[in-house]
Coordinates of C-alpha atoms and ligand atoms in Angstrom, one line a residue:
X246 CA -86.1 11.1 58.2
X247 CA -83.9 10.6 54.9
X248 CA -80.6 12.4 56.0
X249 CA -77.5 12.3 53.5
X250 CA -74.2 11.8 55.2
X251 CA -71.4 13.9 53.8
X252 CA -67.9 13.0 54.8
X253 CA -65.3 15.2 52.7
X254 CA -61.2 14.7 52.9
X255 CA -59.0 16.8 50.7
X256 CA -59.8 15.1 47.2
X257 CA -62.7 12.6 48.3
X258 CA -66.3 13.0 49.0
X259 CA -68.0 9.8 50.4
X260 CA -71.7 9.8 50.8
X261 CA -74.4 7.9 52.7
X262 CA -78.2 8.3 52.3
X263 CA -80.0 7.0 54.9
X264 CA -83.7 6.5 56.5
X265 CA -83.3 7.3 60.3
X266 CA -86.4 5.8 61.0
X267 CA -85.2 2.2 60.4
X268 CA -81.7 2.5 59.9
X269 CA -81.5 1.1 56.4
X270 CA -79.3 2.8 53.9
X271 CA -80.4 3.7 50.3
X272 CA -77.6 4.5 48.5
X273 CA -73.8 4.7 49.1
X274 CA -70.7 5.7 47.2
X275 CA -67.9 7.8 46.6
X276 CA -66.1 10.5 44.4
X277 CA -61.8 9.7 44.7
X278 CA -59.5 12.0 43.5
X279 CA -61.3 15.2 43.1
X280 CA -59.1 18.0 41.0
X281 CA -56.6 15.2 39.7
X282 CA -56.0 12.9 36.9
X283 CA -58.2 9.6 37.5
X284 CA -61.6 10.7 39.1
X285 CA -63.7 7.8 40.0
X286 CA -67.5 7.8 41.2
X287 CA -69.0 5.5 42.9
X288 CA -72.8 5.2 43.2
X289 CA -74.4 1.8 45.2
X290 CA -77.8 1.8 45.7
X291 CA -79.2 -0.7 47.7
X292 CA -82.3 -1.7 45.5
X293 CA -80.6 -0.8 42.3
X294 CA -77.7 -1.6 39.9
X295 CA -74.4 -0.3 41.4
X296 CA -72.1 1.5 39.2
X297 CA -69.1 3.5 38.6
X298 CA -67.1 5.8 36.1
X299 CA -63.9 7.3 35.7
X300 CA -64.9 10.6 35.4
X301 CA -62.9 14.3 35.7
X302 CA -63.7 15.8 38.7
X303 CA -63.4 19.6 39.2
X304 CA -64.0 20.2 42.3
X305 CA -66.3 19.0 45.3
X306 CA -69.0 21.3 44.0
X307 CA -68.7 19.2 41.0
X308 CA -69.0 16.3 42.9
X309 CA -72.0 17.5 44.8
X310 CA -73.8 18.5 41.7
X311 CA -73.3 14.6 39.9
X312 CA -74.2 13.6 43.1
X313 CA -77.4 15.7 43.4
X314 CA -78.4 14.6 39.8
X315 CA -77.4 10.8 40.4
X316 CA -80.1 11.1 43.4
X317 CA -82.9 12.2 41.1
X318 CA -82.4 11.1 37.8
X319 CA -85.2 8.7 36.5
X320 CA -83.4 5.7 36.1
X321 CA -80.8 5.5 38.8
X322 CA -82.4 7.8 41.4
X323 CA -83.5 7.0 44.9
X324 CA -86.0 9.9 45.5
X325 CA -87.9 11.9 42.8
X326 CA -86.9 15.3 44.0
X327 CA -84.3 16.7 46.2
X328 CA -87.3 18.1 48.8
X329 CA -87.4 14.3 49.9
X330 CA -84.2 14.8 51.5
X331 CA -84.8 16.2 55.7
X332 CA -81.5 17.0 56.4
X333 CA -77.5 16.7 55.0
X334 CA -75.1 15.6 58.2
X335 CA -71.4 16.7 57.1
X336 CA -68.1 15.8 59.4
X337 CA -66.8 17.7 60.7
X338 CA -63.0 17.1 62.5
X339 CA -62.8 19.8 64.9
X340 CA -65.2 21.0 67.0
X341 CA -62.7 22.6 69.2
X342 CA -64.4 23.3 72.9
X343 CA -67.4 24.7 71.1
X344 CA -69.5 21.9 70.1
X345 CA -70.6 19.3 72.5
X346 CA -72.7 17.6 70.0
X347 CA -74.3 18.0 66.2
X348 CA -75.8 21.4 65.3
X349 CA -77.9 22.8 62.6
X350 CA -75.7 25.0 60.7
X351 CA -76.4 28.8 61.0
X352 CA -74.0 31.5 59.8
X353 CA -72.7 31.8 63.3
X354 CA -72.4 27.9 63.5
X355 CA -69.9 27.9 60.4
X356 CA -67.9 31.2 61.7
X357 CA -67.0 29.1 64.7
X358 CA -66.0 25.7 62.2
X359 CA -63.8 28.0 60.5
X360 CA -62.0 29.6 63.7
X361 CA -61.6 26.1 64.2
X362 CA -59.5 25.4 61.1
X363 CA -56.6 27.0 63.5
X364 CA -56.6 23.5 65.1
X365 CA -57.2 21.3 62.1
X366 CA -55.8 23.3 59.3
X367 CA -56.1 20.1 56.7
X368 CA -59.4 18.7 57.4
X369 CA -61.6 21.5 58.6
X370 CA -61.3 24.2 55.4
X371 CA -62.1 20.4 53.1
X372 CA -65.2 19.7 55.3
X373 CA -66.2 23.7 54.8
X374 CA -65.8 22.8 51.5
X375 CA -68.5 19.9 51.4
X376 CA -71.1 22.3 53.6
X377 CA -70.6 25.4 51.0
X378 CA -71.1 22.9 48.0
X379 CA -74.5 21.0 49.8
X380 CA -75.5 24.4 50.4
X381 CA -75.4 25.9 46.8
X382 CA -77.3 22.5 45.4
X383 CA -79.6 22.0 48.3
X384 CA -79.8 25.5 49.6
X385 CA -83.7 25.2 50.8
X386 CA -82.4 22.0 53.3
X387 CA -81.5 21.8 56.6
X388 CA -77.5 21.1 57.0
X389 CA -76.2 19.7 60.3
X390 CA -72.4 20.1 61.6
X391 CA -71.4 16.6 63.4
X392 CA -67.7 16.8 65.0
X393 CA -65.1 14.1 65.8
X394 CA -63.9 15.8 68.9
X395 CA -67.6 16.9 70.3
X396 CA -68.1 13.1 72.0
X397 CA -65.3 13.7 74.2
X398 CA -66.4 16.9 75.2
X399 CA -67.8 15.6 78.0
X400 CA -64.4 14.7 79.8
X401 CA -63.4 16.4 83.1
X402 CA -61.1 18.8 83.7
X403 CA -58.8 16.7 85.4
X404 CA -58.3 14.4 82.1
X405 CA -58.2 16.7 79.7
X406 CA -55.8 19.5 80.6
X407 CA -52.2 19.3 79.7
X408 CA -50.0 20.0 82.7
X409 CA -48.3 23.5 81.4
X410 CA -48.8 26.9 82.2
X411 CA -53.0 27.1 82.6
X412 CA -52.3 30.2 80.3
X413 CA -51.9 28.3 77.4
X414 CA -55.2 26.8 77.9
X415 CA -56.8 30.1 78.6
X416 CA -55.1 32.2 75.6
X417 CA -54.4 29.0 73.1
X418 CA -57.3 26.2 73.9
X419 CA -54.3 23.7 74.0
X420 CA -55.7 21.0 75.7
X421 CA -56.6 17.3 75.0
X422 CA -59.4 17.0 72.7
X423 CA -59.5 13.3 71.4
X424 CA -61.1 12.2 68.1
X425 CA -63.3 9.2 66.4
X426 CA -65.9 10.6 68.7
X427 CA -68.3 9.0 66.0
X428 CA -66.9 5.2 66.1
X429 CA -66.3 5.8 70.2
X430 CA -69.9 6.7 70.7
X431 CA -71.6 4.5 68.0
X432 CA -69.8 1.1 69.1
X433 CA -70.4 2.5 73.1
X434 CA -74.2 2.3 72.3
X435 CA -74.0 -1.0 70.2
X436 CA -72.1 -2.1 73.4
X437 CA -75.1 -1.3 75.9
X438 CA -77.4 -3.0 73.6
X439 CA -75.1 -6.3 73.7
X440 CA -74.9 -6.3 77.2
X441 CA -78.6 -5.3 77.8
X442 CA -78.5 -2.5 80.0
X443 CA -79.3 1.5 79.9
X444 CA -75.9 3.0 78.6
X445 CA -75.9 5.0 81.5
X446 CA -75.7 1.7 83.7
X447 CA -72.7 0.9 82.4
X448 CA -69.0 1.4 82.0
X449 CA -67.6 0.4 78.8
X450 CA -63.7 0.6 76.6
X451 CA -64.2 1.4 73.2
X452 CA -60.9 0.8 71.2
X453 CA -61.2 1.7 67.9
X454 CA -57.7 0.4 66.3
X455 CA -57.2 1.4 62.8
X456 CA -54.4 3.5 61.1
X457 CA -55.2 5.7 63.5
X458 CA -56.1 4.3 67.1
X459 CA -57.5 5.4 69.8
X460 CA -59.1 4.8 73.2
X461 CA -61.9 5.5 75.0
X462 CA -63.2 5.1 78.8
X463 CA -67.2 5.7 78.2
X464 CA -69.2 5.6 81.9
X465 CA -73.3 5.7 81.4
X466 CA -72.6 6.6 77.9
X467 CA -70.1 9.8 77.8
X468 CA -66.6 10.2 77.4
X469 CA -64.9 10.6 80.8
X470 CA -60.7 9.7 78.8
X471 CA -59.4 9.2 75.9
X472 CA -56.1 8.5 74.4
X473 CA -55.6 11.0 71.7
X474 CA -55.0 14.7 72.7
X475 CA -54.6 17.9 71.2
X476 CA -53.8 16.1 68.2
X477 CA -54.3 13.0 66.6
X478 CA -50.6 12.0 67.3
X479 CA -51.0 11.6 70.8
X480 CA -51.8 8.0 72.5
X481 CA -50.8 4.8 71.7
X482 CA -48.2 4.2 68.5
X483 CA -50.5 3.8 65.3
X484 CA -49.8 2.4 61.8
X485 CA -46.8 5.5 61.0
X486 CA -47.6 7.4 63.8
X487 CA -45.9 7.0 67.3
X488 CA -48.7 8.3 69.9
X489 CA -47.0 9.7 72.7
X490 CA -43.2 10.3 73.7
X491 CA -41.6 12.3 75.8
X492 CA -41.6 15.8 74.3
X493 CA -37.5 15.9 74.9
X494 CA -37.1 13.5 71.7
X495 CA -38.5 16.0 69.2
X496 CA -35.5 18.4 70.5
X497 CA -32.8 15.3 70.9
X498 CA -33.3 14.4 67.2
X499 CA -33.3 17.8 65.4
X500 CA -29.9 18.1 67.0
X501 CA -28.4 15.1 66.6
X502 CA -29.4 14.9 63.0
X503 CA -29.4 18.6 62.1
X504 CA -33.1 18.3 60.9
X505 CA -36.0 20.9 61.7
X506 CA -38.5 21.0 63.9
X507 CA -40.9 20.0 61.1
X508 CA -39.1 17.2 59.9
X509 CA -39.0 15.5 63.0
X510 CA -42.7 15.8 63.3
X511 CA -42.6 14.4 59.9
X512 CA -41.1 11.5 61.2
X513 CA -43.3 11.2 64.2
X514 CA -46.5 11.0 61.6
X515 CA -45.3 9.1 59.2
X516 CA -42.2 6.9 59.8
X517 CA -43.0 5.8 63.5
X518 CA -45.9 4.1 64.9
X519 CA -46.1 0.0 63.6
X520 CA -43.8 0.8 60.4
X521 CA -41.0 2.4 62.3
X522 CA -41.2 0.2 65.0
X523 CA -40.9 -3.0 62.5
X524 CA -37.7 -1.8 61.1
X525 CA -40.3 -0.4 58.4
X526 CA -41.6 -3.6 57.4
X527 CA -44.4 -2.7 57.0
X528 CA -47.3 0.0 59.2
X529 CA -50.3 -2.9 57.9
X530 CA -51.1 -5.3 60.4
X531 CA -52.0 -7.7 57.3
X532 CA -48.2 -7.7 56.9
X533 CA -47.6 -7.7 60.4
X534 CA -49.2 -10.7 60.8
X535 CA -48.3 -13.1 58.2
X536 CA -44.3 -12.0 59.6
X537 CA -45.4 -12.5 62.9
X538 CA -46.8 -16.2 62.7
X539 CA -43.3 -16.9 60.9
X540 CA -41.5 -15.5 63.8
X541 CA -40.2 -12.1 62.3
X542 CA -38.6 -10.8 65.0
X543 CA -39.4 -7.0 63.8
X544 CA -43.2 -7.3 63.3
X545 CA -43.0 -9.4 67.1
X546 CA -41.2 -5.9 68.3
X547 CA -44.3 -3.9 66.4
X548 CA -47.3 -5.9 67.5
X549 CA -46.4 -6.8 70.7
X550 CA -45.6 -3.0 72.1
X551 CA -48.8 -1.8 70.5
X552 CA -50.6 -4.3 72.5
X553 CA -48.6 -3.5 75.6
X554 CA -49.7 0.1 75.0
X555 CA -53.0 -1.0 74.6
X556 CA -53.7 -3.0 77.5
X557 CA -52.0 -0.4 79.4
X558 CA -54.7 2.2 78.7
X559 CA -57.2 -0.8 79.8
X560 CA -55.8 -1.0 82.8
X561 CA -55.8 2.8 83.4
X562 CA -59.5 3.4 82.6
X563 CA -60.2 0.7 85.2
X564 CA -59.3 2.9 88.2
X565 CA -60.7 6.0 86.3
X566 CA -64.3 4.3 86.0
X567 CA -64.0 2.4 89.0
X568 CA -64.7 -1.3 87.1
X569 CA -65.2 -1.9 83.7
X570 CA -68.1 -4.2 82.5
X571 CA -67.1 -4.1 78.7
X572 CA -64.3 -4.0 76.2
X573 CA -65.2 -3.7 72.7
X574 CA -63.0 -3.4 69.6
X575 CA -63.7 -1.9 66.4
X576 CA -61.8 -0.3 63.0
X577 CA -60.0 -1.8 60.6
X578 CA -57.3 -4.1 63.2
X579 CA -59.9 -4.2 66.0
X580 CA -62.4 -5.9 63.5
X581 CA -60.4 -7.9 61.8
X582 CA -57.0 -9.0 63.4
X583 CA -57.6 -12.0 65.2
X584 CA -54.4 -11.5 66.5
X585 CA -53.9 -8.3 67.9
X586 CA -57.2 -9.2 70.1
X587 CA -55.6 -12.1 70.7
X588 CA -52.3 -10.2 72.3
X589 CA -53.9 -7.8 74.3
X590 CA -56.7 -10.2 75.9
X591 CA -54.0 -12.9 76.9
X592 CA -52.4 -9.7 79.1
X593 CA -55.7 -8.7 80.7
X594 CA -55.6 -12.2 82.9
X595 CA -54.9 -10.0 86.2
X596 CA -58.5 -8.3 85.9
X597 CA -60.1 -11.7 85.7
X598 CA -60.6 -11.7 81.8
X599 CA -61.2 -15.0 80.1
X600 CA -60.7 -15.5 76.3
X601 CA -62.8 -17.4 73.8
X602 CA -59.9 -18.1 71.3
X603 CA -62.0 -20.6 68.7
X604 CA -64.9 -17.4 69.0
X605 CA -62.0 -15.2 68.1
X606 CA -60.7 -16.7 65.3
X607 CA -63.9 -17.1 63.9
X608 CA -65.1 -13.2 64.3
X609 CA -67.4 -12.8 61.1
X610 CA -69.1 -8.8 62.5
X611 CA -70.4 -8.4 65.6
X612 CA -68.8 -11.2 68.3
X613 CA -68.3 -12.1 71.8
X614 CA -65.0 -13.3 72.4
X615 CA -65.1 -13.4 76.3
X616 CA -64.9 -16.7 78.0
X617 CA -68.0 -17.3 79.9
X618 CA -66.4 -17.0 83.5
X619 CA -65.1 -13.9 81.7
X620 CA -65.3 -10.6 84.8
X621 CA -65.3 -8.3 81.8
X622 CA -67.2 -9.3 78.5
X623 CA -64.9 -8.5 75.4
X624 CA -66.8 -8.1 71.9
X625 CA -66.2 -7.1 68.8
X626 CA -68.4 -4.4 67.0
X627 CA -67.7 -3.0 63.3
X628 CA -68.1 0.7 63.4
X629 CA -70.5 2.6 61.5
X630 CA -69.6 6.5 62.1
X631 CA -71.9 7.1 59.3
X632 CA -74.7 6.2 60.8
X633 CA -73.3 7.6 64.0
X634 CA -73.6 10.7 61.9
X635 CA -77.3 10.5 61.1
X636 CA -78.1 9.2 64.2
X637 CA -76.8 12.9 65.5
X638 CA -79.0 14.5 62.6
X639 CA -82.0 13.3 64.0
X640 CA -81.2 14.5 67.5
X641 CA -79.8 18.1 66.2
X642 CA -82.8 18.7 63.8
X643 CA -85.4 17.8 66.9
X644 CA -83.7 19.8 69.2
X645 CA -83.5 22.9 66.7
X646 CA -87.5 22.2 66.3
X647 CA -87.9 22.4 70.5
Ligands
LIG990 P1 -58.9 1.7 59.3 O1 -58.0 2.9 59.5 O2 -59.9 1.5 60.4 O3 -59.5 1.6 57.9 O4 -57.9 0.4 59.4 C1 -57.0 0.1 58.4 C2 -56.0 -1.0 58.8 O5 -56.8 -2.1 59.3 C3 -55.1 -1.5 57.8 O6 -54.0 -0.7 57.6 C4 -54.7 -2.8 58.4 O7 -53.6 -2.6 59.3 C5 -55.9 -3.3 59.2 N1 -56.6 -4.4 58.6 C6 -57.6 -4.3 57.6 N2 -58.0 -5.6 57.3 C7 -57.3 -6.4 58.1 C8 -57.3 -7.9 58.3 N3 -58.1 -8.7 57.6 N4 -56.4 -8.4 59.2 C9 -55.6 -7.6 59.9 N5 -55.6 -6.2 59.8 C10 -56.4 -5.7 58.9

């Protein structure tokens, strides 16, 4: 199948096509700040000259539309006519507690995204946004809904409800939810096929550390914990945000510093996490690290308690799945920060973890960075939620044909 991966955010559109059947991508690229001064598209096909333009762009149905001509036009196109095209897989944020996986979007599909929107309002009315554009250009092909929160649908009761009044998760679905179900799921499988067994032989920790991080116990292949909740603020402290803290805080600071409710959550998303924790050095771990190595004393503070943090949810997810056979990192630190690795390997010892340190400075990809007497392997894995995306397609549009 050729699917075309849509992933919208407020004032970008980035876009994959892709055939399914061998997992090769034919064209990538971008629009960046839709609606605002300095437009920029990005068009880089894989047989094929890449190029970009600064170029005004109204609106993402604007977008869609270049994009839909780009595709076909004679001399930079990648398919003669938009009917060579199966499906459009768009991400979606929320999925709320309806969607346990990728659907082909119906009328009743989208009402249930957009009573969604109460628990993303940022991202899922910009993902609407993508799906009512695709639909105008492409209106005779098949569009699929694939959710950050639907991998983790399959956690238990027990893990993912909140321990206040059941009420509120009756009358208010507020509950924990977890997101990067497309990274978590994507690297899980890439994991299985490193360790060469079924996924549902095996018990794996995905930790996708980026910006945002979070972590995930995956046993035969589903969800079963994960770090982020109801929102993506919960968990472990991120690059500005703090992951979890006792609730209390949020009341102790608006009073101490006369400050609303808002701004303190302000704080908490943006101030905290790496940067806040560093004295606001900096929330990049590229930063982070070139201080560390020289001894900073603020970027130690930062890096070592996000590795504490880390490890600690490690440690967790071993009595939750009863053994672990795998730890995998992914995202922007977990591919590329030798040192983070580094930190939370050295304080998995107690679980009978060995560390390859030369294999993990020299992580070029996908790596093992285990030691061989290593009880746990450790790898690294780059993400690909993209392709998690049209991998999802293919399922949805072949169940929909059942
Ligand atoms: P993501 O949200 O997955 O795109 O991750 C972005 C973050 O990855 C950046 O803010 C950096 O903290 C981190 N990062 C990217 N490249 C490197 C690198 N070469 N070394 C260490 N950290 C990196």
């Amino acid at each position: 199948m050729k699917v075309l991966v849509i992933n919208c955010g407020s004032s970008s559109l980035k876009f994959r096509l892709i055939e399914t059947e061998n997992e090769t991508v034919i064209v990538k690229g971008l629009f960046e700040r839709i609606g605002g001064e300095g437009g920029h598209f990005v068009y880089n096909p894989t047989s094929g000259e890449k190029y970009e333009k600064d170029i005004f762009i109204k609106d993402h149905y604007e977008a869609v539309n270049i994009l839909v001509s780009a595709l076909t036009d004679p001399e930079t196109g990648v398919v003669k006519s938009l009917d060579e095209i199966d499906a459009v897989g768009h991400r979606i944020v929320h999925g709320g507690d309806k969607f346990s996986h990728a659907v082909v979007l119906d009328d009743a599909a989208i009402k249930e995204i957009e009573k969604c929107a109460d628990l993303a309002p940022i991202h899922n009315p910009v993902n609407l946004l993508g799906i009512r554009a695709c639909m105008k250009y492409m209106p005779d092909t098949i569009m699929v809904g694939a959710f950050d929160t639907s991998f983790h649908q399959t956690m238990p009761e027990e893990a993912y409800l909140y321990g206040i009044p059941y009420e509120y998760y009756k009358n208010e679905r507020i509950r924990r939810y977890g997101f990067h179900g497309m990274s978590h799921e994507y690297v899980a499988h890439e994991t299985a096929k490193l360790l060469n067994r079924p996924i549902e032989e095996t018990k794996i920790v995905t930790c996708h550390i980026g910006n945002g991080t979070s972590i995930t116990a995956v046993k035969g292949g589903k969800s079963v914990d994960t770090s982020m909740g109801f929102t993506p603020l919960a968990g472990v402290l991120m690059g500005t945000r703090s992951g979890g803290i006792d609730p209390e805080i949020v009341k102790y600071i608006a009073k101490q510093e006369n400050k609303s409710v808002q701004e303190v959550m302000d704080i908490l998303n943006n101030k905290s996490g790496l940067y806040g924790l560093s004295d606001y050095l900096s929330s990049d771990v590229r930063d982070l690290t070139a201080e560390y190595v020289k001894g900073n004393e603020n970027a130690k503070r930062a890096l070592n308690r996000l590795a504490y943090a880390i490890t600690k949810y490690i440690g967790s997810y071993f009595a939750v799945m009863g053994g672990i056979d795998a730890i995998t990192f992914t995202a922007g630190v977990g591919e590329n920060s030798w040192l983070v690795r580094k930190l939370i390997c050295e304080r998995l010892g107690g679980f009978g973890i060995t560390f390859d340190e030369k294999a993990n400075d020299e992580v070029r990809g996908t790596a093992t960075i285990s030691g061989p007497d290593s009880k746990v392997k450790v790898f690294v894995v780059p993400t690909d939620e993209e392709m998690s995306i049209a991998r999802q397609v293919v399922q949805a549009v072949t169940a929909s044909k059942k």
